[in-house]
PDB file of C-alpha atoms in Angstrom:
ATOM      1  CA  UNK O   1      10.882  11.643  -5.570  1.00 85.00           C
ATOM      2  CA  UNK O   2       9.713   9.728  -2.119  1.00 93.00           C
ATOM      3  CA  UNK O   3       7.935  12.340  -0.006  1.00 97.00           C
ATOM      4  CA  UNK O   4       5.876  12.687   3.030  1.00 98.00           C
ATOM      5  CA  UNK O   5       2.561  13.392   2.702  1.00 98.00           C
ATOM      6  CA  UNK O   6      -0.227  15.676   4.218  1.00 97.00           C
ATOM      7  CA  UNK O   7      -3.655  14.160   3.727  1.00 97.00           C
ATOM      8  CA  UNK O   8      -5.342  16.907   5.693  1.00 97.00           C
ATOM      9  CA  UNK O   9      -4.681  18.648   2.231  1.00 97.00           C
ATOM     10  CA  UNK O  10      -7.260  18.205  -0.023  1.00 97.00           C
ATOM     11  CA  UNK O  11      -5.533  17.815  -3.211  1.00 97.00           C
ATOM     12  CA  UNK O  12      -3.051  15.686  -1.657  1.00 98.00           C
ATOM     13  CA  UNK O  13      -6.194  13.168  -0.093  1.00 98.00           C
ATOM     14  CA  UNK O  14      -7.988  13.306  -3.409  1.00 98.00           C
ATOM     15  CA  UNK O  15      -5.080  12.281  -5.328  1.00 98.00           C
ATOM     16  CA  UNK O  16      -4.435   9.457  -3.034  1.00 98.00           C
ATOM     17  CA  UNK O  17      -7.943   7.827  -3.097  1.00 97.00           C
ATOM     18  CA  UNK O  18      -7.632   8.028  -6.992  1.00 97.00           C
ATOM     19  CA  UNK O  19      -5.076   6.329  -6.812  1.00 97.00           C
ATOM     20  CA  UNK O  20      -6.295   3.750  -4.570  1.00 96.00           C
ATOM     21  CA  UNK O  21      -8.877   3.570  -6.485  1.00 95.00           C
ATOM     22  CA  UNK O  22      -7.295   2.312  -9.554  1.00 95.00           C
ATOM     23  CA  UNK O  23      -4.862   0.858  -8.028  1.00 94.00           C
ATOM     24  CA  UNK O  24      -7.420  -1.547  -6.062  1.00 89.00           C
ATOM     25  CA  UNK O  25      -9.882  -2.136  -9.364  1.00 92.00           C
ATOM     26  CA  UNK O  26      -6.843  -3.765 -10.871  1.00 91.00           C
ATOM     27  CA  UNK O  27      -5.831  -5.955  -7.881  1.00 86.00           C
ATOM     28  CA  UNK O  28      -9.510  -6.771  -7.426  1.00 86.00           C
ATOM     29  CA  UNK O  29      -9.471  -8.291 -11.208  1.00 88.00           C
ATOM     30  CA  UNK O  30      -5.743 -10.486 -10.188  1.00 83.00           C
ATOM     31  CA  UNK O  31      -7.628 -11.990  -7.377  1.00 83.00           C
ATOM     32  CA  UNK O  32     -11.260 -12.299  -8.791  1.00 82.00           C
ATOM     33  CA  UNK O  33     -12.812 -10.245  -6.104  1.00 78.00           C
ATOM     34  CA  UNK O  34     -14.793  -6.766  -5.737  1.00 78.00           C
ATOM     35  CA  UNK O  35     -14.264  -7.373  -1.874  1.00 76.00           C
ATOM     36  CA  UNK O  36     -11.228  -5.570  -0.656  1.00 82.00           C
ATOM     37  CA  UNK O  37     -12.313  -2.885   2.204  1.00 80.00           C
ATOM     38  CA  UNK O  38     -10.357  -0.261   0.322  1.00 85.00           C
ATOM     39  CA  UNK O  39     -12.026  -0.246  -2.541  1.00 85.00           C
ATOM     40  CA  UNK O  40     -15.078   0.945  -0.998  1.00 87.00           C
ATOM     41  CA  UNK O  41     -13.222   3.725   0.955  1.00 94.00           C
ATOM     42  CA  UNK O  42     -13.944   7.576   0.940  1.00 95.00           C
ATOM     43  CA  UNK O  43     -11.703  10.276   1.085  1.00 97.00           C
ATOM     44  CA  UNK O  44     -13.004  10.743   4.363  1.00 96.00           C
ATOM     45  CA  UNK O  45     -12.454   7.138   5.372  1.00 96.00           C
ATOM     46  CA  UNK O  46      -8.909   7.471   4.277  1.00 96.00           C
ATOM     47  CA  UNK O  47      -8.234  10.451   6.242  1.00 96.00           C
ATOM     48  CA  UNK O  48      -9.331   8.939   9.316  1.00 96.00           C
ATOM     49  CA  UNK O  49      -7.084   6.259   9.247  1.00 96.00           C
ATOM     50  CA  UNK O  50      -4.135   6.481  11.901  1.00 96.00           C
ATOM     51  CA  UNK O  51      -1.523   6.053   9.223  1.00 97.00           C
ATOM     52  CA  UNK O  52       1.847   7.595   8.326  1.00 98.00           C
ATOM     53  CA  UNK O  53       2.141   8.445   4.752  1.00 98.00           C
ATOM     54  CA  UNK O  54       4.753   8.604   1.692  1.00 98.00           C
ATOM     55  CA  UNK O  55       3.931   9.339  -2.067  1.00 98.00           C
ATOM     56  CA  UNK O  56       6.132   9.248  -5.284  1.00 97.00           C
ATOM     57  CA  UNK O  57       6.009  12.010  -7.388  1.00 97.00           C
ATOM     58  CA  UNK O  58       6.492  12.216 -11.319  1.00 96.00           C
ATOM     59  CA  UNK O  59       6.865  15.956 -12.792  1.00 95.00           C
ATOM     60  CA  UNK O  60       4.648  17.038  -9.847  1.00 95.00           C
ATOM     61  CA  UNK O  61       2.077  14.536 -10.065  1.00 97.00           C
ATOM     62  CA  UNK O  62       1.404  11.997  -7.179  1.00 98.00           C
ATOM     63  CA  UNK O  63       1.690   8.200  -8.570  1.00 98.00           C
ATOM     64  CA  UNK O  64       2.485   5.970  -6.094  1.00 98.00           C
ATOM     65  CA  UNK O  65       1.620   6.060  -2.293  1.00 98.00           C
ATOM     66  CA  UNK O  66       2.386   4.007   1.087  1.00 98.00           C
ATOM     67  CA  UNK O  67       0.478   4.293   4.227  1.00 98.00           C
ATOM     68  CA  UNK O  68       1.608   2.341   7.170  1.00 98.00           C
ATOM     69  CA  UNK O  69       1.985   2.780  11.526  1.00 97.00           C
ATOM     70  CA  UNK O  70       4.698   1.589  13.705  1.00 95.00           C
ATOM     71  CA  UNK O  71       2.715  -0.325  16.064  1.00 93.00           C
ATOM     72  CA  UNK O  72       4.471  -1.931  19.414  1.00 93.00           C
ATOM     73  CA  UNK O  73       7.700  -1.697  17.187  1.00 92.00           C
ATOM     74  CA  UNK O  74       6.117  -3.432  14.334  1.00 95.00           C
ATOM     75  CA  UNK O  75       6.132  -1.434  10.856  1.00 97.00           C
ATOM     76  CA  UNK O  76       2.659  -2.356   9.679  1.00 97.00           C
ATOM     77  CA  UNK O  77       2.172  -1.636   5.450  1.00 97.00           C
ATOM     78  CA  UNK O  78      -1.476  -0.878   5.326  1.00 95.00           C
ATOM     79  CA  UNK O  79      -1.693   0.490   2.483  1.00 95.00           C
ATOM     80  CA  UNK O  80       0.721   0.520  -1.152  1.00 97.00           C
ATOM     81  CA  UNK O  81      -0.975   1.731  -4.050  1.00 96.00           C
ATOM     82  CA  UNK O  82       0.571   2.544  -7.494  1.00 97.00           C
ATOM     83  CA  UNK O  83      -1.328   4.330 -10.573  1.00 97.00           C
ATOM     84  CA  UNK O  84      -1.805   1.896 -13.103  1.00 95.00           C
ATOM     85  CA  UNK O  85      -0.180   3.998 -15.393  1.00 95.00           C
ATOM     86  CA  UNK O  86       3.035   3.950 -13.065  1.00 96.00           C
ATOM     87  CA  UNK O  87       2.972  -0.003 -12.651  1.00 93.00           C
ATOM     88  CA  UNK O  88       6.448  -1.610 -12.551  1.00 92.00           C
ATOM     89  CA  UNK O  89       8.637   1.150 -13.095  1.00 94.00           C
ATOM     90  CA  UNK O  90       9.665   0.457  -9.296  1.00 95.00           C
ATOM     91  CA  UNK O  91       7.689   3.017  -6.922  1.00 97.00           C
ATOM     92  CA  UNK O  92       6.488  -0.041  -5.178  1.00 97.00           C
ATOM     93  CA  UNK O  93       9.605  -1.380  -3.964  1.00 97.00           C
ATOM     94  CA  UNK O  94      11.066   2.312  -3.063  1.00 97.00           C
ATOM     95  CA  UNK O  95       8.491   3.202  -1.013  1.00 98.00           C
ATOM     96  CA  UNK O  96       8.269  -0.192   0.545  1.00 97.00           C
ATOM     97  CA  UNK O  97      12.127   0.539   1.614  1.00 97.00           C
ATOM     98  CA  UNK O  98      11.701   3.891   2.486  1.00 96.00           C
ATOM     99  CA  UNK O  99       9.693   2.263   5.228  1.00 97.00           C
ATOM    100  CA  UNK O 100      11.369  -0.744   5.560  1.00 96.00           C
ATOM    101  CA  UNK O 101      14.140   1.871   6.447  1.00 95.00           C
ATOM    102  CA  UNK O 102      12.693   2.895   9.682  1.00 93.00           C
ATOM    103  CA  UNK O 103      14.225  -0.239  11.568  1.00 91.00           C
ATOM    104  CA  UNK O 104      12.462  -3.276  13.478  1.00 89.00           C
ATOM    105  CA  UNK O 105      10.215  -5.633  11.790  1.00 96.00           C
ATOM    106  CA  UNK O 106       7.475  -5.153   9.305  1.00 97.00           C
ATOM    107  CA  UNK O 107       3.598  -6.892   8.104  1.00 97.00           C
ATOM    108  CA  UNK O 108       2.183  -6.526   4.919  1.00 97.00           C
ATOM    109  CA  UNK O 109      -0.978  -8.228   3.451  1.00 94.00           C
ATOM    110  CA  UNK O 110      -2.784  -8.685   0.133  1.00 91.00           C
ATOM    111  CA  UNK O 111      -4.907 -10.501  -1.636  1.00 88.00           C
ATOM    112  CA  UNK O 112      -3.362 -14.302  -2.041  1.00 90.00           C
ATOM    113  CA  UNK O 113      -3.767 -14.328  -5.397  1.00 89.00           C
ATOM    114  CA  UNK O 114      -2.116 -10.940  -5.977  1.00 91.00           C
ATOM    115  CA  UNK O 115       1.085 -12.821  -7.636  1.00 92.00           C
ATOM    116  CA  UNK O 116       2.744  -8.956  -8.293  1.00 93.00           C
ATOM    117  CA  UNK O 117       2.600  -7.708  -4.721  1.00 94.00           C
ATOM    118  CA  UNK O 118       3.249 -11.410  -3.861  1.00 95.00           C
ATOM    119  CA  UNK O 119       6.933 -11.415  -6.031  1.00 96.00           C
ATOM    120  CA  UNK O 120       7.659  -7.520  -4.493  1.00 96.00           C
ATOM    121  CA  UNK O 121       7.375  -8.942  -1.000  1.00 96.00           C
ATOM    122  CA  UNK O 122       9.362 -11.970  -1.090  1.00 96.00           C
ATOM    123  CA  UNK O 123      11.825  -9.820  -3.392  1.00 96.00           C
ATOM    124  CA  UNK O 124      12.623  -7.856  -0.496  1.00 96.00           C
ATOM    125  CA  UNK O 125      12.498 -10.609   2.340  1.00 95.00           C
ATOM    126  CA  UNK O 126       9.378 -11.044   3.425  1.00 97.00           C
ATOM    127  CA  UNK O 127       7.804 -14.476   3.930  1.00 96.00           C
ATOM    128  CA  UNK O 128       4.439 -15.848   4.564  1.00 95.00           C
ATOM    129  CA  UNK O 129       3.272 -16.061   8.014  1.00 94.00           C
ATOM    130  CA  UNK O 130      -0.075 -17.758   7.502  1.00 93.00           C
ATOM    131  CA  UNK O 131      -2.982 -16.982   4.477  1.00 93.00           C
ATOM    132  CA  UNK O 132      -6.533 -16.105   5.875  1.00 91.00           C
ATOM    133  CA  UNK O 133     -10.427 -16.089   4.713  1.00 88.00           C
ATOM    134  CA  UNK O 134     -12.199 -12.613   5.741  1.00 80.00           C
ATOM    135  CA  UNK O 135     -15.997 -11.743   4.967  1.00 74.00           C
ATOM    136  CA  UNK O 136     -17.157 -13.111   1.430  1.00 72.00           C
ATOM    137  CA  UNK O 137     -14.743 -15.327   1.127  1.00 78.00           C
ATOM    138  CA  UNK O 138     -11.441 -13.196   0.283  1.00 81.00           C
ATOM    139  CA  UNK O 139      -8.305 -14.574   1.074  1.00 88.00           C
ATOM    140  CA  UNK O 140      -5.559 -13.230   2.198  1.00 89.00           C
ATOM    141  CA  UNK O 141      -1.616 -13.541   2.452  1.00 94.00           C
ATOM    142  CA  UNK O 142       0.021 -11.887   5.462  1.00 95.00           C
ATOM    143  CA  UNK O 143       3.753 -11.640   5.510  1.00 96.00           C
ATOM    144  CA  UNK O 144       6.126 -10.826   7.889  1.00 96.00           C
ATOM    145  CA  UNK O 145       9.629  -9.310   7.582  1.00 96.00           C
ATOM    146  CA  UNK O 146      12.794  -9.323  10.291  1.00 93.00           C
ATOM    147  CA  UNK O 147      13.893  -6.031  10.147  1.00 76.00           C
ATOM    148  CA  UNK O 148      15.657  -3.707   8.136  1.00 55.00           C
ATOM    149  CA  UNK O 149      17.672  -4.375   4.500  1.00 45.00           C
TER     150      UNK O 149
END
């Protein structure tokens, strides 16, 4: 079940930096680095960002969660986590087109070397716009999609 969420709730936040949490540790291993913003986050810092959110729920338990803003028309995916213990059972790609679902065109990024997020994306039509170094070296793959499926 694909769900707003309230992050103002403190179950509800706690759950979702968990998540992140886990979520991040195992991207951080695909791409060989400990430096993905995220992963440093608190569930303060999470609550402060100015993002929209959706989870995926299992017998009442949050798994899976997407944070994103519409931004001059643009859907921007800031954030898509899944528990570990929830990988590839497809909460990824619903929750991705759940937003996807809101019209207009959409940006996602990860970690370049993130070859799982990398197949999801291009799986439902997004395509690289450019790859970019950040602080310590990390690089990243930004994508870009046309609009809805």
């Amino acid at each position: 079940m694909i769900v707003p969420l309230d992050l103002t709730d403190d179950t509800t936040a706690e759950a979702v930096h968990r998540i992140a949490l886990l979520s991040y540790a195992v991207e951080a291993e695909l791409i060989g680095s400990t430096g993905i913003p995220a992963l440093h986050e608190s569930v303060d810092d999470i609550r402060r960002l100015p993002l929209r959110w959706l989870g995926g729920y299992v017998d009442g338990e949050l798994v899976a969660f997407v944070g994103y803003a519409k931004v001059d028309g643009v859907l921007d995916i800031d954030r898509l986590c899944v528990a570990p213990s929830h990988f590839r059972l497809g909460f990824a790609r619903r929750l991705v087109e759940e937003v996807l679902a809101e019209g207009g065109p959409a940006i996602v990024s990860t970690g370049a070397a993130n070859a799982p997020a990398i197949a999801l994306y291009e799986s439902l039509g997004f395509r690289v716009v450019d790859t970019v170094v950040v602080d310590g070296g990390l690089r990243i793959a930004r994508f870009g999609h046309p609009g809805s499926i």
